[in-house]
Short mmCIF file of C-alpha atoms in Angstrom, two decimals:
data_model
loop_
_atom_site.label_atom_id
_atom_site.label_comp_id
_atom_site.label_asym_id
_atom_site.label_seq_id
_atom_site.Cartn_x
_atom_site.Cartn_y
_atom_site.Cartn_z
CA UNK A 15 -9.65 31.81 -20.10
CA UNK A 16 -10.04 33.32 -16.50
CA UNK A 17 -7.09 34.89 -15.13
CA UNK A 18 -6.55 36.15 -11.59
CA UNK A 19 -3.73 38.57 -10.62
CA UNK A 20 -3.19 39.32 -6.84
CA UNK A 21 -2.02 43.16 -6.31
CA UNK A 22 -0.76 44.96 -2.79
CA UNK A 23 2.33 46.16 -1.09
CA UNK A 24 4.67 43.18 -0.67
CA UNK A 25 5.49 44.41 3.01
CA UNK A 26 4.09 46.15 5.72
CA UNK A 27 4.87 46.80 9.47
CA UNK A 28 3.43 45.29 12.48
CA UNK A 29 -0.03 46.79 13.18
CA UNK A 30 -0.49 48.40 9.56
CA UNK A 31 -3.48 46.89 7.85
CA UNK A 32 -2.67 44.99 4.80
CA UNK A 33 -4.96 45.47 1.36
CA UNK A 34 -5.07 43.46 -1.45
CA UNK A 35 -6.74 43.50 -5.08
CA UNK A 36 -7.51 41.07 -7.19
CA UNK A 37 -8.28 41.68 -11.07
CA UNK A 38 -10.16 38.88 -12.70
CA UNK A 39 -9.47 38.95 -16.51
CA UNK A 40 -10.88 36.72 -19.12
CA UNK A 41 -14.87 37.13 -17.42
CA UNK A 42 -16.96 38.55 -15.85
CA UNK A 43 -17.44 38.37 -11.42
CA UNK A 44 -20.36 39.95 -11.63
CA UNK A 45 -21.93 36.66 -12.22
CA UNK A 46 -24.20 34.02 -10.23
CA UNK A 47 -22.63 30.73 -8.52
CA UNK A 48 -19.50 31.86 -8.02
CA UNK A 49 -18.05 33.02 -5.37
CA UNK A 50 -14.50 35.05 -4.99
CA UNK A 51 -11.95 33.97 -2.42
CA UNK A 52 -8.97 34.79 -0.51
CA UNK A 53 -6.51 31.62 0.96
CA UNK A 54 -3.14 32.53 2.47
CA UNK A 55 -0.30 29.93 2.83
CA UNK A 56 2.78 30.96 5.55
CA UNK A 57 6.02 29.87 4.70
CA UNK A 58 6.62 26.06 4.69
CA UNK A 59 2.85 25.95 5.57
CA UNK A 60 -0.30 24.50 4.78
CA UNK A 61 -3.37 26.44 2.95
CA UNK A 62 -5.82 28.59 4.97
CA UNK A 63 -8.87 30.12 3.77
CA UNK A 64 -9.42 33.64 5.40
CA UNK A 65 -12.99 34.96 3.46
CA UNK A 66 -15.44 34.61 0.40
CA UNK A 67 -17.60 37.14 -1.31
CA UNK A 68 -20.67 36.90 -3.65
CA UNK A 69 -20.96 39.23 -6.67
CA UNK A 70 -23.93 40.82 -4.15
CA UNK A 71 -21.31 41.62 -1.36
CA UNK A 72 -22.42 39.02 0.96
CA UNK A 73 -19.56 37.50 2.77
CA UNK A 74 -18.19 34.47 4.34
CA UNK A 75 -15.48 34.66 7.22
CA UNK A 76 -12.72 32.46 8.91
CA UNK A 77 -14.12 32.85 12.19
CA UNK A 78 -10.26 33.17 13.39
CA UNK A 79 -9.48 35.94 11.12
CA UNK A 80 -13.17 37.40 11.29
CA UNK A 81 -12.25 40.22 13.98
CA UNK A 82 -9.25 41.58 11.70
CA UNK A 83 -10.87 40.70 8.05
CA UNK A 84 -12.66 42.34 5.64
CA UNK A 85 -13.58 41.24 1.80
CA UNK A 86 -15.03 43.14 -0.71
CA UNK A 87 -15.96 43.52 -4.74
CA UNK A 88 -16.43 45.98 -6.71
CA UNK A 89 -18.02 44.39 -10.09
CA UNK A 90 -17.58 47.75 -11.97
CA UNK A 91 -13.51 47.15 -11.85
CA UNK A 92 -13.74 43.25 -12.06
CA UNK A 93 -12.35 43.26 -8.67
CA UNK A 94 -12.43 42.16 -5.22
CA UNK A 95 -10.32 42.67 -2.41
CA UNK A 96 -9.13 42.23 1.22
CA UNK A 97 -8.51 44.37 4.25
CA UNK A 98 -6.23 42.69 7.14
CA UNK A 99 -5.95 44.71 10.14
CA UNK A 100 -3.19 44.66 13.38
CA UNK A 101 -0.70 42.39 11.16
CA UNK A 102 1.71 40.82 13.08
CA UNK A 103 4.70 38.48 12.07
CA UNK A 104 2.79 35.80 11.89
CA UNK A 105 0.56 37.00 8.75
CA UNK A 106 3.82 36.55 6.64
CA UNK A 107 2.58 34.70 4.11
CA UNK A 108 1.79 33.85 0.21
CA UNK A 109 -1.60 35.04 -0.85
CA UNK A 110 -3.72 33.44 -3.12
CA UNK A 111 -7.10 35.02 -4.56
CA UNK A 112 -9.29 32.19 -5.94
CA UNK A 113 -12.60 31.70 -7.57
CA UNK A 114 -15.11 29.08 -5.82
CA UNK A 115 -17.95 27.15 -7.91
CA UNK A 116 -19.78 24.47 -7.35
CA UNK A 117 -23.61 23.99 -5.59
CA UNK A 118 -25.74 21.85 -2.87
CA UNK A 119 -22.81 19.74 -0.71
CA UNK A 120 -19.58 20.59 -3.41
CA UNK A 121 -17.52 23.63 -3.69
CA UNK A 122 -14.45 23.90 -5.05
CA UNK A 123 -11.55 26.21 -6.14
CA UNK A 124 -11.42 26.23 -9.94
CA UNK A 125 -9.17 28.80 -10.57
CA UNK A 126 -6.25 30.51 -8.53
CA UNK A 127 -4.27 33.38 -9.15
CA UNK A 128 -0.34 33.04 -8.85
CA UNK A 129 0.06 34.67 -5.44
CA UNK A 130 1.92 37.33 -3.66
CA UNK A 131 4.26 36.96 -1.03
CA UNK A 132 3.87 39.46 2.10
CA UNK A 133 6.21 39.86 4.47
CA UNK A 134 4.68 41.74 7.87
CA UNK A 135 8.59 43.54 8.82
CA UNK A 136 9.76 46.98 10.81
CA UNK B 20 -15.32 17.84 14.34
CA UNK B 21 -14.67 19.66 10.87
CA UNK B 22 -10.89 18.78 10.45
CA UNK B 23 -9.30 17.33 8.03
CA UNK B 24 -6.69 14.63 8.43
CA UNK B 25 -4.48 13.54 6.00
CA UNK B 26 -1.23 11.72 6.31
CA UNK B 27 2.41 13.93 5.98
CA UNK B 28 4.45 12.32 3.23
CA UNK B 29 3.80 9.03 0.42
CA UNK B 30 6.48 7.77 -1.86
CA UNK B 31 5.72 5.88 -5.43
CA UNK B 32 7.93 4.47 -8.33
CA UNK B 33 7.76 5.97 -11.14
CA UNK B 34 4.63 3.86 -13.10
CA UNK B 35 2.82 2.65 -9.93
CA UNK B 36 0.36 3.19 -8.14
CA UNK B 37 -0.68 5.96 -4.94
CA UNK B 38 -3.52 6.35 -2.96
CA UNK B 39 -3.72 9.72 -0.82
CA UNK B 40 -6.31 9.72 1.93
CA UNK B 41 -8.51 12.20 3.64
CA UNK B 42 -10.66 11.89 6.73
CA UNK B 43 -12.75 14.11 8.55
CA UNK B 44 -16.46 13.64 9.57
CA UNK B 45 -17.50 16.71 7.90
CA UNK B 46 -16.80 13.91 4.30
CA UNK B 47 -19.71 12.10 5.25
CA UNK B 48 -21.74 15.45 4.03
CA UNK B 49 -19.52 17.18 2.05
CA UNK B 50 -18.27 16.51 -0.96
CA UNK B 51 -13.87 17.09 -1.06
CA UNK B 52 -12.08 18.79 -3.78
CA UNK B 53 -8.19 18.41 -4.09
CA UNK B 54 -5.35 20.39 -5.05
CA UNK B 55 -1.93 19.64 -6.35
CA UNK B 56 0.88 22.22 -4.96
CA UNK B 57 4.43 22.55 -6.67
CA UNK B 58 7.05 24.33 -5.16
CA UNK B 59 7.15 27.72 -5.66
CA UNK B 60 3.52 27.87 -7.94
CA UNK B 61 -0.44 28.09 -6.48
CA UNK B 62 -1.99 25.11 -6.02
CA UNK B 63 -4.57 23.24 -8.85
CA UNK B 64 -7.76 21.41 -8.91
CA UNK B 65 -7.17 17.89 -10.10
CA UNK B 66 -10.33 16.50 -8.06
CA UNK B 67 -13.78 17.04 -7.29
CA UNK B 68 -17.17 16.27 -6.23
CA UNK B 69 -16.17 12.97 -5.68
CA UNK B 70 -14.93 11.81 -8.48
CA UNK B 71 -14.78 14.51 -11.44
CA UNK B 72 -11.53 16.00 -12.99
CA UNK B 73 -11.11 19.46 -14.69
CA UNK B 74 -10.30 20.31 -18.22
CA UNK B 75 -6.40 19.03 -18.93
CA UNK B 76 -6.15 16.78 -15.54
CA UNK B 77 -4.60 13.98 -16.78
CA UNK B 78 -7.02 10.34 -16.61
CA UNK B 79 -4.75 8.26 -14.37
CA UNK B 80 -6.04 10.94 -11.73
CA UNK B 81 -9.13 9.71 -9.80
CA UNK B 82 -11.57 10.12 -6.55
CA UNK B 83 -13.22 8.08 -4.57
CA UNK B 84 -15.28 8.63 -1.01
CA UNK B 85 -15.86 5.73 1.47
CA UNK B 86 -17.81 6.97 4.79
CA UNK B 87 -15.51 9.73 6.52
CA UNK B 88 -12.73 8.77 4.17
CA UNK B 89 -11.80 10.79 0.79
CA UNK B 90 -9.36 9.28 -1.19
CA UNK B 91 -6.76 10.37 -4.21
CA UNK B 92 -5.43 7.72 -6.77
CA UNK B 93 -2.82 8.36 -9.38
CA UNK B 94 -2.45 5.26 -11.11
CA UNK B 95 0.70 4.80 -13.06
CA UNK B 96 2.24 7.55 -11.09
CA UNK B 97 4.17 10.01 -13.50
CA UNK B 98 7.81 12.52 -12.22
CA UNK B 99 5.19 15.43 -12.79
CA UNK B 100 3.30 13.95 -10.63
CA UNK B 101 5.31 14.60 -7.22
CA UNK B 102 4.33 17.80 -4.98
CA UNK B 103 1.81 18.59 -2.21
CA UNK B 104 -1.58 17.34 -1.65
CA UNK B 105 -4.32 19.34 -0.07
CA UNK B 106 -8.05 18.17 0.40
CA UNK B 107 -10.88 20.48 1.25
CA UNK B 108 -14.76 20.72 1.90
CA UNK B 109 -16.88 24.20 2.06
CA UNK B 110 -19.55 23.72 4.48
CA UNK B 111 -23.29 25.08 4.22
CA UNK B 112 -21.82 28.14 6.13
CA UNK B 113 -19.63 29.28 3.72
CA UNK B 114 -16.55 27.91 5.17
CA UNK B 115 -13.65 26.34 3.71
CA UNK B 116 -11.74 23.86 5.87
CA UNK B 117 -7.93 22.17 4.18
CA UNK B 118 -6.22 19.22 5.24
CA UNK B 119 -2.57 19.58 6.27
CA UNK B 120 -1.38 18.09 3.18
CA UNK B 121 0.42 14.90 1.72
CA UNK B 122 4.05 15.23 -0.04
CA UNK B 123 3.95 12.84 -2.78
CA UNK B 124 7.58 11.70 -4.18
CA UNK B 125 7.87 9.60 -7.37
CA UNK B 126 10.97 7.87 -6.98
#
């Protein structure tokens, strides 16, 4: 059975970049039609996607985020991961890594990891 | 426009029957997936391409899309049931668009 396991600080101050792993368990991500996401969910808050990679490196961005986002995989570790630059208060938020299936006109989330709370504090 | 619209809160009795709904015009192209949210956990597929339910989503879950509309049904509505309801579409581009969510209580 897949398993996804978010991994990063917890915390960080305004303006520090935040990075964040995910491990996928249980497969492989170095595999076609799937693709490997990151959704973040403030407090009290609905769900927001922020980017998707391919198991080639090609990437999808939240055009909101895009200025301050970057996603990456590395298939030799079975991981992929996130870079968010200038955070401010208002990146708070639970963060979800995900994997994405589907084809043609329907995508969808199949599997989530349990998510990690980060807190953007002085 | 891409959004998704979906109403804030539904209440059921325990046994009955719900119907969540979805708009956007983006559903007239895409299919919508949905997710069920419990406090404090990550969100799960019950729902998607239209009408299809993963692995150990229980049967009185089912989908339905009508035009711009994508709709949730839980018939015979069970306690486990209550939480947050998200729909969602990924467009040709890559991107991944959520409604705000329905809070469904099971009274």
């Amino acid at each position: 059975q897949l398993h996804l396991q978010e991994s990063g600080p917890g915390r960080v101050k305004p303006s520090e970049t935040l990075s964040l792993t995910c491990s996928v368990s249980g497969g492989s991500i170095n595999i076609m039609n799937y693709y490997w996401v990151w959704i973040r969910q403030s407090p009290g808050k609905g769900l927001e996607w922020i980017a998707s990679v391919y198991y080639s490196g090609s990437a999808y961005y939240n055009s909101s985020l895009k200025s301050r986002v970057t996603i990456s995989i590395d298939t030799s570790k079975n991981q992929f991961s996130l870079n968010l630059m200038s955070m401010t208060a208002a990146d708070t938020a639970i963060y979800y890594c995900a994997r994405e299936w589907g084809e043609g006109t329907g995508w969808f989330l199949d599997t989530w990891g349990h998510g990690l709370l980060i807190t953007v504090s002085s | 426009s891409s959004e998704l619209t979906q109403g804030p809160a539904v209440s059921v009795a325990l046994g009955q029957t719900v119907r969540i709904t979805c708009q956007g015009d983006s559903l007239r192209t895409y299919f919508a997936s949905w997710y069920q949210q419990k406090p404090g956990q990550a969100p799960v597929l019950v729902m998607y391409s239209r009408n299809s339910r993963p692995s150990g989503i229980p049967d009185r879950f089912s989908g339905a899309t009508s035009g711009n509309t994508a709709s949730l049904t839980i018939t015979g509505a069970q306690a486990e049931d209550e939480g947050d309801y998200y729909c969602n579409y990924r467009d040709s581009f890559g991107n991944h668009v959520f409604g705000s969510g329905t809070m469904v209580a099971v009274l």
